[in-house]
Structure formats: structure tokens, C-alpha cells
PDB file of C-alpha atoms in Angstrom:
ATOM      1  CA  UNK A1418       0.125   0.258   0.058  1.00 60.00           C
ATOM      2  CA  UNK A1419       1.457   3.268  -1.030  1.00 64.00           C
ATOM      3  CA  UNK A1420       0.665   5.640   1.887  1.00 70.00           C
ATOM      4  CA  UNK A1421       1.821   8.964   0.129  1.00 68.00           C
ATOM      5  CA  UNK A1422       0.926   9.422  -3.424  1.00 71.00           C
ATOM      6  CA  UNK A1423       4.074  12.530  -3.827  1.00 67.00           C
ATOM      7  CA  UNK A1424       6.485   9.237  -4.367  1.00 60.00           C
ATOM      8  CA  UNK A1425       4.460   8.643  -7.524  1.00 65.00           C
ATOM      9  CA  UNK A1426       5.282  12.309  -8.749  1.00 68.00           C
ATOM     10  CA  UNK A1427       8.361  13.149 -11.127  1.00 65.00           C
ATOM     11  CA  UNK A1428       8.631  16.608  -9.625  1.00 68.00           C
ATOM     12  CA  UNK A1429       8.676  15.745  -5.815  1.00 61.00           C
ATOM     13  CA  UNK A1430      12.254  15.634  -4.647  1.00 59.00           C
ATOM     14  CA  UNK A1431      12.534  13.332  -1.614  1.00 57.00           C
ATOM     15  CA  UNK A1432      14.390  14.613   1.372  1.00 59.00           C
ATOM     16  CA  UNK A1433      18.135  13.159   1.265  1.00 54.00           C
ATOM     17  CA  UNK A1434      17.291  10.864   4.304  1.00 54.00           C
ATOM     18  CA  UNK A1435      14.810   9.153   2.194  1.00 55.00           C
ATOM     19  CA  UNK A1436      17.596   8.299  -0.419  1.00 63.00           C
ATOM     20  CA  UNK A1437      18.727   4.773   0.750  1.00 59.00           C
ATOM     21  CA  UNK A1438      21.643   2.924  -0.448  1.00 69.00           C
ATOM     22  CA  UNK A1439      22.904   5.904  -3.037  1.00 75.00           C
ATOM     23  CA  UNK A1440      25.412   7.915  -0.349  1.00 77.00           C
ATOM     24  CA  UNK A1441      28.695   7.307  -2.580  1.00 83.00           C
ATOM     25  CA  UNK A1442      26.636   7.832  -5.605  1.00 84.00           C
ATOM     26  CA  UNK A1443      25.228  11.228  -4.345  1.00 82.00           C
ATOM     27  CA  UNK A1444      28.629  12.179  -2.374  1.00 85.00           C
ATOM     28  CA  UNK A1445      30.240  11.493  -6.466  1.00 86.00           C
ATOM     29  CA  UNK A1446      27.337  13.259  -8.025  1.00 85.00           C
ATOM     30  CA  UNK A1447      27.543  16.437  -5.670  1.00 85.00           C
ATOM     31  CA  UNK A1448      31.226  16.746  -5.898  1.00 85.00           C
ATOM     32  CA  UNK A1449      31.082  16.207  -9.606  1.00 84.00           C
ATOM     33  CA  UNK A1450      28.627  19.250  -9.889  1.00 83.00           C
ATOM     34  CA  UNK A1451      29.826  21.533  -7.210  1.00 81.00           C
ATOM     35  CA  UNK A1452      31.107  24.443  -9.413  1.00 71.00           C
ATOM     36  CA  UNK A1453      33.993  25.340  -7.346  1.00 65.00           C
ATOM     37  CA  UNK A1454      35.267  21.835  -6.746  1.00 58.00           C
ATOM     38  CA  UNK A1455      34.461  21.067 -10.630  1.00 58.00           C
ATOM     39  CA  UNK A1456      36.393  21.721 -14.095  1.00 59.00           C
ATOM     40  CA  UNK A1457      33.783  19.433 -15.714  1.00 60.00           C
ATOM     41  CA  UNK A1458      31.358  21.382 -17.982  1.00 65.00           C
ATOM     42  CA  UNK A1459      28.939  18.317 -18.085  1.00 74.00           C
ATOM     43  CA  UNK A1460      28.109  15.700 -15.800  1.00 78.00           C
ATOM     44  CA  UNK A1461      26.041  12.466 -17.455  1.00 79.00           C
ATOM     45  CA  UNK A1462      24.014  10.220 -15.177  1.00 81.00           C
ATOM     46  CA  UNK A1463      23.186   6.763 -16.638  1.00 82.00           C
ATOM     47  CA  UNK A1464      21.773   3.228 -16.059  1.00 84.00           C
ATOM     48  CA  UNK A1465      18.881   1.766 -16.094  1.00 86.00           C
ATOM     49  CA  UNK A1466      15.215   2.779 -16.243  1.00 82.00           C
ATOM     50  CA  UNK A1467      14.174   3.120 -12.463  1.00 79.00           C
ATOM     51  CA  UNK A1468      17.416   3.170 -10.917  1.00 80.00           C
ATOM     52  CA  UNK A1469      16.921   6.697  -9.569  1.00 81.00           C
ATOM     53  CA  UNK A1470      18.987   8.891 -12.036  1.00 84.00           C
ATOM     54  CA  UNK A1471      16.412  11.832 -11.677  1.00 83.00           C
ATOM     55  CA  UNK A1472      15.728  11.676  -8.332  1.00 83.00           C
ATOM     56  CA  UNK A1473      19.479  11.802  -7.415  1.00 86.00           C
ATOM     57  CA  UNK A1474      20.436  14.733  -9.848  1.00 86.00           C
ATOM     58  CA  UNK A1475      17.191  16.878  -8.432  1.00 86.00           C
ATOM     59  CA  UNK A1476      18.301  16.275  -4.918  1.00 86.00           C
ATOM     60  CA  UNK A1477      22.016  16.872  -5.535  1.00 87.00           C
ATOM     61  CA  UNK A1478      20.798  20.292  -7.138  1.00 87.00           C
ATOM     62  CA  UNK A1479      19.017  20.857  -4.409  1.00 86.00           C
ATOM     63  CA  UNK A1480      21.485  20.166  -1.721  1.00 86.00           C
ATOM     64  CA  UNK A1481      24.104  22.614  -3.840  1.00 88.00           C
ATOM     65  CA  UNK A1482      21.121  25.626  -3.444  1.00 88.00           C
ATOM     66  CA  UNK A1483      21.021  24.954   0.038  1.00 88.00           C
ATOM     67  CA  UNK A1484      24.874  25.164   0.250  1.00 87.00           C
ATOM     68  CA  UNK A1485      24.481  28.552  -1.501  1.00 88.00           C
ATOM     69  CA  UNK A1486      26.060  27.348  -4.805  1.00 84.00           C
ATOM     70  CA  UNK A1487      25.149  29.560  -7.782  1.00 82.00           C
ATOM     71  CA  UNK A1488      25.076  27.380 -11.052  1.00 76.00           C
ATOM     72  CA  UNK A1489      23.119  26.842 -14.282  1.00 78.00           C
ATOM     73  CA  UNK A1490      21.550  23.557 -14.804  1.00 78.00           C
ATOM     74  CA  UNK A1491      19.316  21.355 -17.074  1.00 78.00           C
ATOM     75  CA  UNK A1492      17.834  17.993 -16.783  1.00 77.00           C
ATOM     76  CA  UNK A1493      16.998  16.337 -20.173  1.00 81.00           C
ATOM     77  CA  UNK A1494      14.600  13.523 -20.927  1.00 82.00           C
ATOM     78  CA  UNK A1495      16.701  11.136 -22.989  1.00 80.00           C
ATOM     79  CA  UNK A1496      13.614   9.143 -23.527  1.00 82.00           C
ATOM     80  CA  UNK A1497      12.674  11.981 -25.846  1.00 89.00           C
ATOM     81  CA  UNK A1498      15.904  13.424 -26.435  1.00 89.00           C
ATOM     82  CA  UNK A1499      17.880  10.033 -27.104  1.00 86.00           C
ATOM     83  CA  UNK A1500      20.993  11.035 -29.555  1.00 89.00           C
ATOM     84  CA  UNK A1501      24.274  12.515 -27.894  1.00 86.00           C
ATOM     85  CA  UNK A1502      23.795  15.573 -30.383  1.00 91.00           C
ATOM     86  CA  UNK A1503      20.126  16.149 -29.274  1.00 90.00           C
ATOM     87  CA  UNK A1504      20.700  15.797 -25.501  1.00 84.00           C
ATOM     88  CA  UNK A1505      23.644  18.778 -25.993  1.00 84.00           C
ATOM     89  CA  UNK A1506      21.354  20.987 -28.421  1.00 89.00           C
ATOM     90  CA  UNK A1507      18.579  20.526 -25.596  1.00 85.00           C
TER      91      UNK A1507
END
């Protein structure tokens, strides 16, 4: 039984305490996205459907904003934009 329908909403970002078994991935992603620490222009997250890529990305950006980081970001739906050039263009 699902008690809270928000878990099915793609736009809802859960509290970071609710993300279980992804601490290493979250730390790596936040470090890669942190503007002062990273020389990277882009970060790509890939993996099977339902692995939590979008959820981790949204949470990582939220945590960086809470830390006072300023940055531009984009999340691209790769089902709709599936080629490398289409992702970069979008």
C-alpha cells in the first residue's frame, strides 16, 4: 500500500534522508556538480530505467542550492532526446 502519493510524482524531490543505499553515488554526483570543485562542463548520469538517476540529480542540485552554490542546470529527458547531439542541443 502506498500511503503517500507524492512518491509517484516525478517533480517531487524526497528528503535526502529518504535516499537509501546511494550515499556514494550522491557524494560523487555532488562533488562533480559543485562549481568551485569541478572543471567539468557536463555531468551525464546513465543507467537502467528506475535506478533513481533523475531523483539523485534533482536532490544533488537541491543540496547544492541549500549550500549557497550558484549555477545553471538542465535535466534532459533522454527518452525524448536520445542521441548525444540532441541531448547537448537541448
